[in-house]
Short mmCIF file of C-alpha atoms and ligand atoms in Angstrom, two decimals:
data_model
loop_
_atom_site.label_atom_id
_atom_site.label_comp_id
_atom_site.label_asym_id
_atom_site.label_seq_id
_atom_site.Cartn_x
_atom_site.Cartn_y
_atom_site.Cartn_z
CA UNK A 11 -31.84 181.46 245.01
CA UNK A 12 -35.44 179.46 245.47
CA UNK A 13 -37.64 179.25 247.94
CA UNK A 14 -39.13 176.44 249.94
CA UNK A 15 -42.21 176.66 247.60
CA UNK A 16 -40.23 177.42 244.31
CA UNK A 17 -38.24 173.95 245.34
CA UNK A 18 -41.34 171.89 245.52
CA UNK A 19 -42.80 172.73 242.27
CA UNK A 20 -39.76 172.47 240.53
CA UNK A 21 -38.42 169.31 241.96
CA UNK A 22 -42.44 167.63 241.48
CA UNK A 23 -43.15 170.05 238.07
CA UNK A 24 -46.74 169.33 238.06
CA UNK A 25 -48.26 173.26 238.69
CA UNK A 26 -51.39 172.97 236.55
CA UNK A 27 -54.71 174.39 236.72
CA UNK A 28 -56.70 171.16 235.98
CA UNK A 29 -55.45 169.84 238.91
CA UNK A 30 -56.41 170.30 242.81
CA UNK A 31 -56.33 169.10 246.58
CA UNK A 32 -58.80 167.72 248.93
CA UNK A 33 -59.32 166.59 251.31
CA UNK A 34 -62.34 164.68 253.36
CA UNK A 35 -61.38 165.28 256.89
CA UNK A 36 -61.78 163.32 259.89
CA UNK A 37 -65.40 164.65 261.06
CA UNK A 38 -66.85 163.37 257.80
CA UNK A 39 -65.20 159.96 257.29
CA UNK A 40 -65.90 159.31 261.00
CA UNK A 41 -69.89 160.28 260.12
CA UNK A 42 -69.67 157.68 257.16
CA UNK A 43 -69.42 160.76 254.74
CA UNK A 44 -66.60 159.43 252.38
CA UNK A 45 -68.34 157.22 249.96
CA UNK A 46 -71.09 160.36 249.20
CA UNK A 47 -68.61 163.16 248.98
CA UNK A 48 -66.95 160.80 246.62
CA UNK A 49 -69.81 160.61 244.89
CA UNK A 50 -70.33 164.32 245.03
CA UNK A 51 -66.79 164.54 243.36
CA UNK A 52 -67.47 162.32 240.51
CA UNK A 53 -70.86 163.46 239.64
CA UNK A 54 -69.61 167.09 239.57
CA UNK A 55 -67.01 165.73 236.91
CA UNK A 56 -63.87 165.79 238.69
CA UNK A 57 -61.23 162.85 237.91
CA UNK A 58 -59.90 161.56 240.56
CA UNK A 59 -55.89 160.96 240.08
CA UNK A 60 -55.24 159.66 243.81
CA UNK A 61 -57.06 158.57 246.75
CA UNK A 62 -55.69 157.00 249.91
CA UNK A 63 -57.36 156.82 253.24
CA UNK A 64 -54.42 158.09 256.31
CA UNK A 65 -53.96 159.11 259.72
CA UNK A 66 -52.19 162.42 260.07
CA UNK A 67 -49.84 162.87 263.09
CA UNK A 68 -50.15 166.01 265.07
CA UNK A 69 -46.91 167.45 263.39
CA UNK A 70 -47.95 166.01 259.68
CA UNK A 71 -51.29 168.60 260.41
CA UNK A 72 -49.00 170.97 262.07
CA UNK A 73 -46.69 171.29 258.67
CA UNK A 74 -50.04 170.55 256.37
CA UNK A 75 -51.52 173.89 258.05
CA UNK A 76 -48.53 175.71 258.49
CA UNK A 77 -49.75 178.92 257.10
CA UNK A 78 -52.15 179.23 259.77
CA UNK A 79 -50.07 178.56 262.79
CA UNK A 80 -49.93 181.48 265.14
CA UNK A 81 -53.74 182.06 264.53
CA UNK A 82 -56.18 181.54 267.83
CA UNK A 83 -58.13 177.62 266.20
CA UNK A 84 -54.71 176.19 265.40
CA UNK A 85 -54.17 173.86 267.87
CA UNK A 86 -57.69 173.03 267.51
CA UNK A 87 -57.50 172.71 263.74
CA UNK A 88 -54.15 170.28 263.87
CA UNK A 89 -56.03 168.23 266.78
CA UNK A 90 -59.10 167.61 265.14
CA UNK A 91 -57.19 167.22 261.59
CA UNK A 92 -55.14 164.12 263.56
CA UNK A 93 -58.19 163.11 265.49
CA UNK A 94 -58.96 160.28 262.88
CA UNK A 95 -58.62 159.30 259.20
CA UNK A 96 -59.41 161.29 256.98
CA UNK A 97 -59.38 160.84 252.89
CA UNK A 98 -56.69 162.82 250.44
CA UNK A 99 -57.66 163.15 247.11
CA UNK A 100 -55.91 164.68 243.90
CA UNK A 101 -58.83 165.73 241.69
CA UNK A 102 -58.28 166.44 237.58
CA UNK A 103 -61.12 168.79 236.23
CA UNK A 104 -60.49 172.40 234.22
CA UNK A 105 -60.03 175.24 236.55
CA UNK A 106 -59.97 172.81 239.44
CA UNK A 107 -58.99 175.14 241.87
CA UNK A 108 -61.95 177.42 242.52
CA UNK A 109 -64.33 174.40 240.97
CA UNK A 110 -63.34 172.01 243.96
CA UNK A 111 -63.95 175.16 246.14
CA UNK A 112 -67.17 175.90 244.89
CA UNK A 113 -68.74 172.58 245.29
CA UNK A 114 -67.02 172.63 248.94
CA UNK A 115 -69.04 175.95 249.75
CA UNK A 116 -68.13 178.58 252.54
CA UNK A 117 -65.73 177.74 255.31
CA UNK A 118 -68.45 178.47 257.63
CA UNK A 119 -71.42 176.33 257.20
CA UNK A 120 -73.39 178.36 257.93
CA UNK A 121 -72.55 180.65 255.53
CA UNK A 122 -72.07 177.83 252.92
CA UNK A 123 -74.73 177.58 249.91
CA UNK A 124 -77.31 174.98 249.24
CA UNK A 125 -75.98 171.75 247.80
CA UNK A 126 -72.74 172.23 248.48
CA UNK A 127 -70.59 169.43 250.43
CA UNK A 128 -70.13 171.65 253.58
CA UNK A 129 -74.03 172.54 254.05
CA UNK A 130 -74.57 168.88 253.42
CA UNK A 131 -72.35 167.49 255.62
CA UNK A 132 -70.30 169.91 258.07
CA UNK A 133 -71.14 170.80 261.37
CA UNK A 134 -69.73 173.83 261.79
CA UNK A 135 -66.58 176.20 260.94
CA UNK A 136 -63.97 174.32 262.57
CA UNK A 137 -65.30 170.44 262.05
CA UNK A 138 -65.69 171.42 258.53
CA UNK A 139 -66.27 167.67 256.36
CA UNK A 140 -64.07 169.31 253.43
CA UNK A 141 -60.35 170.70 252.64
CA UNK A 142 -59.34 172.40 249.31
CA UNK A 143 -56.48 173.97 247.81
CA UNK A 144 -56.76 178.08 247.59
CA UNK A 145 -54.32 178.84 244.45
CA UNK A 146 -53.00 176.05 240.98
CA UNK A 147 -49.36 176.65 243.34
CA UNK A 148 -51.25 175.35 246.81
CA UNK A 149 -52.70 172.83 244.82
CA UNK A 150 -49.06 171.51 243.68
CA UNK A 151 -47.57 171.36 247.22
CA UNK A 152 -50.35 169.83 248.85
CA UNK A 153 -50.51 166.81 246.50
CA UNK A 154 -47.05 166.52 246.81
CA UNK A 155 -47.46 167.29 250.66
CA UNK A 156 -49.12 163.40 250.32
CA UNK A 157 -48.60 161.92 247.14
CA UNK A 158 -45.54 160.65 245.22
CA UNK A 159 -45.91 161.25 241.76
CA UNK A 160 -46.32 156.66 241.62
CA UNK A 161 -49.41 157.32 243.35
CA UNK A 162 -50.86 160.04 240.71
CA UNK A 163 -52.74 158.26 237.99
P1 ADP B 3 -60.70 177.02 253.90
O1 ADP B 3 -60.90 175.51 254.58
O2 ADP B 3 -62.36 177.60 253.71
O3 ADP B 3 -59.79 177.45 253.16
P2 ADP B 3 -59.05 178.45 255.88
O4 ADP B 3 -58.09 178.43 254.66
O5 ADP B 3 -59.41 180.18 256.32
O6 ADP B 3 -60.52 177.90 255.45
O7 ADP B 3 -59.56 177.31 257.74
C1 ADP B 3 -58.94 176.56 257.43
C2 ADP B 3 -59.24 175.73 258.29
O8 ADP B 3 -59.19 175.94 259.40
C3 ADP B 3 -61.05 175.85 258.24
O9 ADP B 3 -61.53 174.63 256.97
C4 ADP B 3 -61.42 175.15 259.29
O10 ADP B 3 -61.17 173.40 259.61
C5 ADP B 3 -60.42 176.01 260.21
N1 ADP B 3 -60.96 176.81 260.88
C6 ADP B 3 -60.95 178.50 259.85
N2 ADP B 3 -61.56 179.74 261.06
C7 ADP B 3 -61.99 178.74 261.74
C8 ADP B 3 -62.56 179.51 263.19
N3 ADP B 3 -62.56 180.62 262.82
N4 ADP B 3 -62.67 178.43 263.83
C9 ADP B 3 -62.04 177.45 264.03
N5 ADP B 3 -61.32 176.69 263.22
C10 ADP B 3 -61.43 177.36 261.86
MG1 MG B 4 -57.62 177.18 253.03
#
């Protein structure tokens, strides 16, 4: 019997080390920084395979972040992520998951390295401008959460 994740992967069948999933979060879109962040995505050698502007419902945000359910910041996080439009991204590059996390910087912008997106655009540990997958398996699941196969170019 397959677990939920294995079913998702076998259904979509695109777990790959050269793809990751990113979000330009509502704080960055509200601040008018989405274009600047997309520019940094491209200038750092990522190819955009999918991109769209969405406004998540609270339920969609709760489903996306279900791994964090029960944590103290879960309500704040899902309220924030459904508070306005965000840009979802399917990104391609060699070793895409670690490459995108390196460009994003640490979760807490106070600890983010110079030149990272969170250093430049995040205002707090909660409202931290961007999301990135933490493994190839989760990248496949997260891409499938927001994109159909036909939407990946
Ligand atoms: P990352 O986004 O770097 O992978 P996590 O997976 O640990 O970080 O957390 C998911 C998101 O939850 C973070 O990007 C941030 O928006 C929020 N978050 C994490 N820790 C906290 C916290 N201590 N207080 C408020 N929000 C938090
Ligand atoms: Mg994470």
